[in-house]
CSV table of C-alpha atoms and ligand atoms in Angstrom, one decimal:
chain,number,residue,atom,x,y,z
A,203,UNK,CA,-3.9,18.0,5.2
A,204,UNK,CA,-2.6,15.6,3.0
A,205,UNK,CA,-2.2,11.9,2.5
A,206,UNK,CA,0.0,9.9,1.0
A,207,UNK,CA,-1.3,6.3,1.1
A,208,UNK,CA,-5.0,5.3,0.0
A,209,UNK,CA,-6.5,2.4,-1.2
A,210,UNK,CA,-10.1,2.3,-3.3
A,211,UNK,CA,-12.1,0.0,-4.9
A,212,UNK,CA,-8.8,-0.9,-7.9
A,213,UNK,CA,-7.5,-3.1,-5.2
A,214,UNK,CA,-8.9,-3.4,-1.9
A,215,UNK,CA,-10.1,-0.1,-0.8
A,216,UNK,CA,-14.0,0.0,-0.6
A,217,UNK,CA,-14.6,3.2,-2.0
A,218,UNK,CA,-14.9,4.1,-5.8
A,219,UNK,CA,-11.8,6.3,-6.5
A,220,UNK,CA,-14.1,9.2,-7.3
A,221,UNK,CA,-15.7,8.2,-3.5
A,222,UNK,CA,-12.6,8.2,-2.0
A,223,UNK,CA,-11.3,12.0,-3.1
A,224,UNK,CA,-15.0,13.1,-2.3
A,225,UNK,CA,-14.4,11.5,1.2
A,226,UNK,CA,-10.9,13.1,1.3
A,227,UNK,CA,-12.1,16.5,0.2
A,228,UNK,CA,-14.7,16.3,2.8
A,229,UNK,CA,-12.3,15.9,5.8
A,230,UNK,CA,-9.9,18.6,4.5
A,231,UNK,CA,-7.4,16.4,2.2
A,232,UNK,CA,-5.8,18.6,-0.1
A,233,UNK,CA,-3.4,16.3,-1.5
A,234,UNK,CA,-4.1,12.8,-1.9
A,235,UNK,CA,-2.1,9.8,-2.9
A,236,UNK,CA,-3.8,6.6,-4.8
A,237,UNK,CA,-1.6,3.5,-4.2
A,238,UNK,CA,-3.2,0.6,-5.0
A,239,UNK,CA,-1.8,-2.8,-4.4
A,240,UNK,CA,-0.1,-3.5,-7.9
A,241,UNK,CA,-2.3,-1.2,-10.3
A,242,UNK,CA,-2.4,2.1,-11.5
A,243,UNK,CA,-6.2,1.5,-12.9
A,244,UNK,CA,-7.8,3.9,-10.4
A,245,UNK,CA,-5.6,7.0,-11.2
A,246,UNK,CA,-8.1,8.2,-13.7
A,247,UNK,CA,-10.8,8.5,-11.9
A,248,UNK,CA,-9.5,9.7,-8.9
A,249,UNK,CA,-7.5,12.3,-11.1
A,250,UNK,CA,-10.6,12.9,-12.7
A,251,UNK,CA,-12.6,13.7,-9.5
A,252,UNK,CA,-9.7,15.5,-7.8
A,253,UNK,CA,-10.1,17.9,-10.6
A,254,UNK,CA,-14.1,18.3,-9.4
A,255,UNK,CA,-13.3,18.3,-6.0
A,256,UNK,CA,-10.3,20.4,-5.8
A,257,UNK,CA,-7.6,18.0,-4.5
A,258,UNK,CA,-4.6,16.9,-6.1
A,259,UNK,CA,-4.2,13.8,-6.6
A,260,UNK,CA,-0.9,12.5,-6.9
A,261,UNK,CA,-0.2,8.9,-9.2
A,262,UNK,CA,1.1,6.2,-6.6
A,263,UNK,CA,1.4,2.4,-6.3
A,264,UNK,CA,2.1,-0.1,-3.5
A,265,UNK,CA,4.0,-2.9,-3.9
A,266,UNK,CA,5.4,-5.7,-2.0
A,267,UNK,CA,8.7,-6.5,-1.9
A,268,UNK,CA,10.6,-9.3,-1.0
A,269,UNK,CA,11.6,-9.5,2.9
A,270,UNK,CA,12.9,-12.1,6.1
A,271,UNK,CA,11.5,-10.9,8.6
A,272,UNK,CA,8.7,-8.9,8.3
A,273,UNK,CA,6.5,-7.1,5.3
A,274,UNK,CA,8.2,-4.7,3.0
A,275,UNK,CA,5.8,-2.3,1.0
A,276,UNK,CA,7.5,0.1,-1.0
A,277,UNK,CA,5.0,2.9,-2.2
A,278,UNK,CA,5.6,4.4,-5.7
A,279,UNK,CA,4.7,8.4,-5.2
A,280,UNK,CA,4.5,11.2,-8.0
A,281,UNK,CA,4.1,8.3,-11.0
A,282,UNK,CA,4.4,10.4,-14.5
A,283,UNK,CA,4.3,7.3,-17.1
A,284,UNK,CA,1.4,5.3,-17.0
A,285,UNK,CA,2.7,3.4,-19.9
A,286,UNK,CA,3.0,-0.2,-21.1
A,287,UNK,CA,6.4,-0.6,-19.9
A,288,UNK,CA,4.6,-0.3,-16.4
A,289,UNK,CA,1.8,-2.3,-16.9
A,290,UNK,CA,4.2,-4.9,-18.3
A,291,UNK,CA,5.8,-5.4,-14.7
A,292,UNK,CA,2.6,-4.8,-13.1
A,293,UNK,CA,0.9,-7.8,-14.7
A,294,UNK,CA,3.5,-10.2,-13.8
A,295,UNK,CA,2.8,-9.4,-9.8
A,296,UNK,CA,-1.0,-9.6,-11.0
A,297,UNK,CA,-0.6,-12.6,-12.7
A,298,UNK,CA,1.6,-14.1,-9.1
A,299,UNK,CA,-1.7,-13.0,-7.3
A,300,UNK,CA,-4.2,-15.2,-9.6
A,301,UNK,CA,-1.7,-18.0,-8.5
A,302,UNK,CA,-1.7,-17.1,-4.9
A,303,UNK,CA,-5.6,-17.0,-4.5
A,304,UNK,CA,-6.4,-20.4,-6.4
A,305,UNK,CA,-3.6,-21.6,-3.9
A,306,UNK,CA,-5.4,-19.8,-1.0
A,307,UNK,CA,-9.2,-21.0,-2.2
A,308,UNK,CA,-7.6,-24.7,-2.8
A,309,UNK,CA,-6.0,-24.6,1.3
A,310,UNK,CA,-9.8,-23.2,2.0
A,311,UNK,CA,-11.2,-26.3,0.2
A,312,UNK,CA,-9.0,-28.4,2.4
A,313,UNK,CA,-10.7,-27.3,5.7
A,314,UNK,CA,-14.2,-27.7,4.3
A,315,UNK,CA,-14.7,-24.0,2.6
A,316,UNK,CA,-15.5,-24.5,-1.1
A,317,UNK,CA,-15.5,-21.6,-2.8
A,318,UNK,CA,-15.1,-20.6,-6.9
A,319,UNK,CA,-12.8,-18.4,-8.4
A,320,UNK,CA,-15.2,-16.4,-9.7
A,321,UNK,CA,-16.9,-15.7,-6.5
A,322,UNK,CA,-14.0,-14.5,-5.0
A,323,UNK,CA,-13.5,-12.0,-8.2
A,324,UNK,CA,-16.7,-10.9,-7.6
A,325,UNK,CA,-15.5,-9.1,-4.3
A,326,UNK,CA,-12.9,-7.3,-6.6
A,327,UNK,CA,-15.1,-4.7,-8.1
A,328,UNK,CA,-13.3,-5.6,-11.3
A,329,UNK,CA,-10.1,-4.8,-9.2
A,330,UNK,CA,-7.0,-6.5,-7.7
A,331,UNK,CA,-7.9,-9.5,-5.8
A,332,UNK,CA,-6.2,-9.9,-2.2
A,333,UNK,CA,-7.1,-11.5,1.2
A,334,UNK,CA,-9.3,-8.6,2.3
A,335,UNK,CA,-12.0,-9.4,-0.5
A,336,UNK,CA,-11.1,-13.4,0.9
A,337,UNK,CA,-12.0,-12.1,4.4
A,338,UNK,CA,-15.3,-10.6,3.5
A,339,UNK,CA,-15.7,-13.8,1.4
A,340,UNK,CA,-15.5,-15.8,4.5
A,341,UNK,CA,-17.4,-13.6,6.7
A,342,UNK,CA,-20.8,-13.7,4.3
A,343,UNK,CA,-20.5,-17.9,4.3
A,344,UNK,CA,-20.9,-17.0,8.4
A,345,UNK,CA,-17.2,-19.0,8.5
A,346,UNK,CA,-15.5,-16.3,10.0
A,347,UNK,CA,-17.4,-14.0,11.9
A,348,UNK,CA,-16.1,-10.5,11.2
A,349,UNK,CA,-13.6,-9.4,8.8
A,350,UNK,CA,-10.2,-9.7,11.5
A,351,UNK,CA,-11.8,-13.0,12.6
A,352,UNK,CA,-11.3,-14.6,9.3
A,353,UNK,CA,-7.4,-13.2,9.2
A,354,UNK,CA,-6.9,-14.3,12.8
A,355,UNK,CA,-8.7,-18.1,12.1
A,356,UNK,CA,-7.0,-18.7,8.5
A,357,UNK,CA,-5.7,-15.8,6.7
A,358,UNK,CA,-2.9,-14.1,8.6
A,359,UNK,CA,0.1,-14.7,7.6
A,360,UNK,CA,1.3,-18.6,8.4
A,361,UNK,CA,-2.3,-18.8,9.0
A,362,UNK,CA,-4.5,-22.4,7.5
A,363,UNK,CA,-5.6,-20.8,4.4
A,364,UNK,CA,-2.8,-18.2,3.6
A,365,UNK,CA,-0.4,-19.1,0.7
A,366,UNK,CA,2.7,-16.8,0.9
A,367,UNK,CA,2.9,-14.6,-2.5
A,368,UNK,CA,5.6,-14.6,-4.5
A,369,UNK,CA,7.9,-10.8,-3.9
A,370,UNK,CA,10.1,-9.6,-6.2
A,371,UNK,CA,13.3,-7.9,-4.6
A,372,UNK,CA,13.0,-4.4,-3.6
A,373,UNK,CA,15.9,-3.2,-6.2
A,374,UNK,CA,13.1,-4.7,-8.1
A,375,UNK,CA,10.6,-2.7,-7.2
A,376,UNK,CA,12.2,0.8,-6.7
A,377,UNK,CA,13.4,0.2,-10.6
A,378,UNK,CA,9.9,-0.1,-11.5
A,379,UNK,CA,8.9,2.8,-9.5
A,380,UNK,CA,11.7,4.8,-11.0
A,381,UNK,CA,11.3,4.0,-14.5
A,382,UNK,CA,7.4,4.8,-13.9
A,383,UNK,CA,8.8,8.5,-13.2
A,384,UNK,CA,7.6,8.3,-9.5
A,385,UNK,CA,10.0,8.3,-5.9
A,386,UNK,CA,10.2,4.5,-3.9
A,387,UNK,CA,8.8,4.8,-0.2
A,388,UNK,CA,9.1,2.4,2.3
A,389,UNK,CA,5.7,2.5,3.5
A,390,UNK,CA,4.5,1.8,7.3
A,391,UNK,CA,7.6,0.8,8.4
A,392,UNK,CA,6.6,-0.9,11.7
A,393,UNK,CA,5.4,-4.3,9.7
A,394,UNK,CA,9.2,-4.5,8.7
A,395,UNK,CA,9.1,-6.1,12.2
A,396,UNK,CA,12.9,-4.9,12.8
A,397,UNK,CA,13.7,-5.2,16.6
A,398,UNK,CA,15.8,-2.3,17.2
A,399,UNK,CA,16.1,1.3,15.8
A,400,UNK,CA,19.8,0.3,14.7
A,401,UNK,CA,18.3,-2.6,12.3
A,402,UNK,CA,16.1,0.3,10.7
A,403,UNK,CA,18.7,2.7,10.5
A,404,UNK,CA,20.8,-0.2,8.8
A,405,UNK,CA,18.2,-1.5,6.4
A,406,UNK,CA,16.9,2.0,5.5
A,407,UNK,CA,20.9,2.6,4.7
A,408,UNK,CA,21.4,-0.2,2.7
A,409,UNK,CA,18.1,0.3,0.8
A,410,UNK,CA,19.1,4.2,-0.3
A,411,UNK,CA,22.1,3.1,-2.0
A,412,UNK,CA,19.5,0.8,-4.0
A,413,UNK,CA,17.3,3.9,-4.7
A,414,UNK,CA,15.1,4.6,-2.0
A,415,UNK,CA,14.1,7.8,-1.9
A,416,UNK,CA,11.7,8.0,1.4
A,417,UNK,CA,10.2,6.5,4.2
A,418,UNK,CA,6.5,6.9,5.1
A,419,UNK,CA,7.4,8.1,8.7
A,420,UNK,CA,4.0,9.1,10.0
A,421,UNK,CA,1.7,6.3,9.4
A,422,UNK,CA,-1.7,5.1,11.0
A,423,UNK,CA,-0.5,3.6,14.9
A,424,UNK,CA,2.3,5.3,14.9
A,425,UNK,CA,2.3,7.7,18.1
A,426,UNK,CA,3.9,11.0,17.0
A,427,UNK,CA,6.9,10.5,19.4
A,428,UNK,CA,7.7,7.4,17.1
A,429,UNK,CA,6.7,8.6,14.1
A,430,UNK,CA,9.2,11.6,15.1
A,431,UNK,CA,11.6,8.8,15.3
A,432,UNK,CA,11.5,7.2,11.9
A,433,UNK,CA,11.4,11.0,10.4
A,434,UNK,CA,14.9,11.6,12.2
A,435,UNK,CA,16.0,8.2,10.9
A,436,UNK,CA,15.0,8.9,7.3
A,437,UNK,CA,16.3,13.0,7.2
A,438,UNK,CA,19.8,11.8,8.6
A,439,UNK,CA,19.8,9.5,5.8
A,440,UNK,CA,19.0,12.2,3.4
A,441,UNK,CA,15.5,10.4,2.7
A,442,UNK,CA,12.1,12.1,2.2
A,443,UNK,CA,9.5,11.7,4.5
A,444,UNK,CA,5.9,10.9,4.1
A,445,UNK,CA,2.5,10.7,5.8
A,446,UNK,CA,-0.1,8.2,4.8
A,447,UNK,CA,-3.0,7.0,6.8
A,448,UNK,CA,-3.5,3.3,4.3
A,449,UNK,CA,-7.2,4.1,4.3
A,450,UNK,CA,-9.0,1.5,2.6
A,451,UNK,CA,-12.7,2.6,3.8
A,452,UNK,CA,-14.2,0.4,6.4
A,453,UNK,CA,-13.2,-3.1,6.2
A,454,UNK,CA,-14.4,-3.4,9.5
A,455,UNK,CA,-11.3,-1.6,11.4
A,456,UNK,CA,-10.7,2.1,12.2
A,457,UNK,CA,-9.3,3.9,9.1
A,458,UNK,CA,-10.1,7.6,8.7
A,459,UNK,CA,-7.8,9.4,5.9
A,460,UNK,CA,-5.4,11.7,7.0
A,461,UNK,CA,-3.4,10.3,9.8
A,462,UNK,CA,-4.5,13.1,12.1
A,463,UNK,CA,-0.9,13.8,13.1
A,464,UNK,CA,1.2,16.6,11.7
A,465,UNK,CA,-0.1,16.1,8.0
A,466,UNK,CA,0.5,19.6,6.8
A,467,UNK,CA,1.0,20.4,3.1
A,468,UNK,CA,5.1,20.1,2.9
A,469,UNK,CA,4.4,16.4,3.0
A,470,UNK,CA,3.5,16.0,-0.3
A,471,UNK,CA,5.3,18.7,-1.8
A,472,UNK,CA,8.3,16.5,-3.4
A,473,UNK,CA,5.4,14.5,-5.6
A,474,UNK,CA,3.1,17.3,-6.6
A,475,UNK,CA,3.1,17.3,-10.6
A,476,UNK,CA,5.3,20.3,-10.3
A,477,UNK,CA,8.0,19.0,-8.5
A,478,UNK,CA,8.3,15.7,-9.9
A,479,UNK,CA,8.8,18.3,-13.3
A,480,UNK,CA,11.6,20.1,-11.6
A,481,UNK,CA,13.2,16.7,-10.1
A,482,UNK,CA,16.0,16.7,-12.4
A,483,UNK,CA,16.7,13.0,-11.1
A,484,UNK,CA,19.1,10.9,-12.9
A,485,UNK,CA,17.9,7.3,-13.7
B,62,LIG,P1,-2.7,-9.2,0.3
B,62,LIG,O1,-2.1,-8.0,-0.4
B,62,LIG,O2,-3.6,-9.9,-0.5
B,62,LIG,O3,-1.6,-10.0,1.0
B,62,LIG,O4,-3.5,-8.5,1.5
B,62,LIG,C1,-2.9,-7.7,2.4
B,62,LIG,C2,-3.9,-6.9,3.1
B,62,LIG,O5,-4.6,-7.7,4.1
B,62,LIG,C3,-3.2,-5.8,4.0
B,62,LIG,O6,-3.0,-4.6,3.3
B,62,LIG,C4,-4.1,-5.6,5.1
B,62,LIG,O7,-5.1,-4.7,4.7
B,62,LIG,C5,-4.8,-7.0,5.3
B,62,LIG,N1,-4.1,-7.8,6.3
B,62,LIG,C6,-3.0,-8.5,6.2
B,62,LIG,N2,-2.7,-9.2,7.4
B,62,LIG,C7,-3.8,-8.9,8.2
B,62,LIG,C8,-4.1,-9.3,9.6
B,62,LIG,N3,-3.3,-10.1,10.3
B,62,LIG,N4,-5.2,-8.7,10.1
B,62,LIG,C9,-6.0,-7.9,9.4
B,62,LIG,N5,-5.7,-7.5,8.1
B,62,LIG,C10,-4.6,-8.0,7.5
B,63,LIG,ZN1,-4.6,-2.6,0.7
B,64,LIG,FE1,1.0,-1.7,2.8
C-alpha cells in the first residue's frame, strides 16, 4: 500500500512525523507521502524514520491555490530541492497565515471568545498554524463542543469566525512545485465543488497546459466507482494519478492512512527518488 497525502504534527497532523511512518509501517504503507500545509519542515524526520522503518518516504507539500468556487489544493509530490529558493515562497504563504489567524482570533474576540496569539501557537507543536489547532482551541474553552462543532458554529468556511486566506494562483503554485524538483497534483478533487464531470474535465484541461502533472483520483470518500472516474478523467488527459488518504491522525473524524481502495505500489512509482532522477522533465 501506499499513500500519497499525510499530514503530521509540521502543520496539522497530530502525529510526530517519525509517529506517523511508524503508524504507516504498521498498517502496511510502503510508500508514504508527507504534504504538509505550506512546509517542508517534517521531511527530515519522517525521512529519517522511513529509513528505520522501512518505508519510503517521498518529499511532498500542499498548498492552496486560488479558486471561485470551491477549494483548490495542489499537492507538490517527489520534492528534490529543499532549498532557500523554496522556503522563500513558502514563508510568504506562512507569513499570509499569521495574518489570517490574528484576523480569525480578532472575529473570535468579537463574539465573546478572547484568546492570545500565543495560545493558539501553542496548539502548533512549533508547526503551521491552521483552523484545525483553532478548532481544538475552541473545543478545550468548552465553546465548541467537539472538533466539527467548532467548524460547523464559526469556522467553516463563511462561517462567524473564519477569515478567508489569501491564495496565490495555481500557475503559482505548480511553479513553485516545479522549481522545488517535485510533480503538481490536484489533490481531493471533490472540494473543487465543480457540478458536472465536463467542468472537471475542462478545468483539469486548462490546468495541464499550466503544468499540472496529476490528479489525486482516489482520495478518502471517494467510492471506487468515482474515484475510477476522476482516474479516466486525468489518464485521457495524459495526467498521473494518485492515491492519498489526507490522514492527519484523529482530529476527531475517521482518517486511517491508506485509502483502503486499490492503493497498490504503481501509485507512487512516478515520485519515488528514482524516478523523479530519470524524469528528464523540462522546466
Ligand atoms: P486551513 O488550512 O487553516 O484553512 O484549515 C483547513 C483544514 O481544516 C482542512 O484541511 C480540514 O482539515 C479542516 N476543515 C476545513 N473545513 C472544514 C469543515 N467544514 N469541517 C471540518 N474540518 C474542516
Ligand atoms: Zn491538513
Ligand atoms: Fe487538502
Amino acid at each position: 500500500m501506499v499513500d500519497l497525502q499525510t499530514h503530521s504534527t509540521a502543520s496539522d497532523g497530530l502525529l510526530t512525523p517519525t509517529e506517523l511512518v511508524e503508524y504507516a509501517a504498521s498498517v502496511g504503507v510502503t510508500a508514504l507521502a508527507l504534504t504538509d500545509h505550506d512546509t517542508v519542515a517534517g521531511i527530515p524526520e519522517a525521512r529519517e524514520a522511513g529509513s528505520r522503518y522501512d518505508v519510503t518516504v517521498i518529499a511532498g507539500i500542499e498548498l492552496e491555490a486560488d479558486f471561485d468556487i470551491g477549494a483548490l489544493h495542489i499537492l507538490g509530490l517527489g520534492l528534490t530541492r529543499l532549498d532557500a529558493r523554496l522556503e522563500s515562497g513558502l514563508t510568504v504563504l506562512r507569513e499570509e497565515r499569521t495574518r489570517r489567524n490574528l484576523a480569525m482570533l480578532a472575529r473570535l474576540a468579537e463574539l465573546g471568545v478572547e484568546a492570545g496569539y500565543d495560545e493558539l501557537v501553542s496548539y502548533g507543536h512549533g508547526g503551521v498554524v491552521g483552523r484545525p489547532h483553532l478548532a481544538q482551541l475552541l473545543v478545550d474553552r468548552g465553546v465548541a463542543e467537539h472538533y466539527q462543532d467548532a467548524f460547523d458554529r464559526f469556522l467553516a468556511d463563511g462561517g462567524p469566525a473564519h477569515e478567508p486566506r489569501f491564495a496565490p494562483s495555481i500557475a503559482h503554485c505548480i511553479n513553485l512545485i516545479h522549481d522545488a524538483g517535485g510533480l503538481a497534483v490536484v489533490a481531493h478533487p471533490r472540494t473543487l465543488r465543480l457540478s458536472s464531470w465536463r467542468k472537471l474535465t475542462d478545468a483539469f484541461s486548462r490546468w495541464k497546459a499550466l503544468g499540472l502533472d496529476g490528479v489525486e483520483a482516489y482520495f478518502a470518500g471517494a467510492s471506487r466507482d468515482v474515484a475510477h472516474h476522476y482516474a479516466q478523467i486525468a489518464r485521457r488527459l495524459g495526467l498521473l494519478v494518485t492515491a492519498g488518504s489526507d490522514y492527519h491522525g484523529r482530529w476527531g473524524r475517521p482518517g486511517i492512512t491508506g485509502v483502503g481502495m486499490e492503493i497498490d505500489d504503481a501509485f507512487a512509482a512516478p515520485f519515488l527518488p528514482e524516478a523523479v532522477q530519470r524524469q528528464e522533465i523540462p522546466r
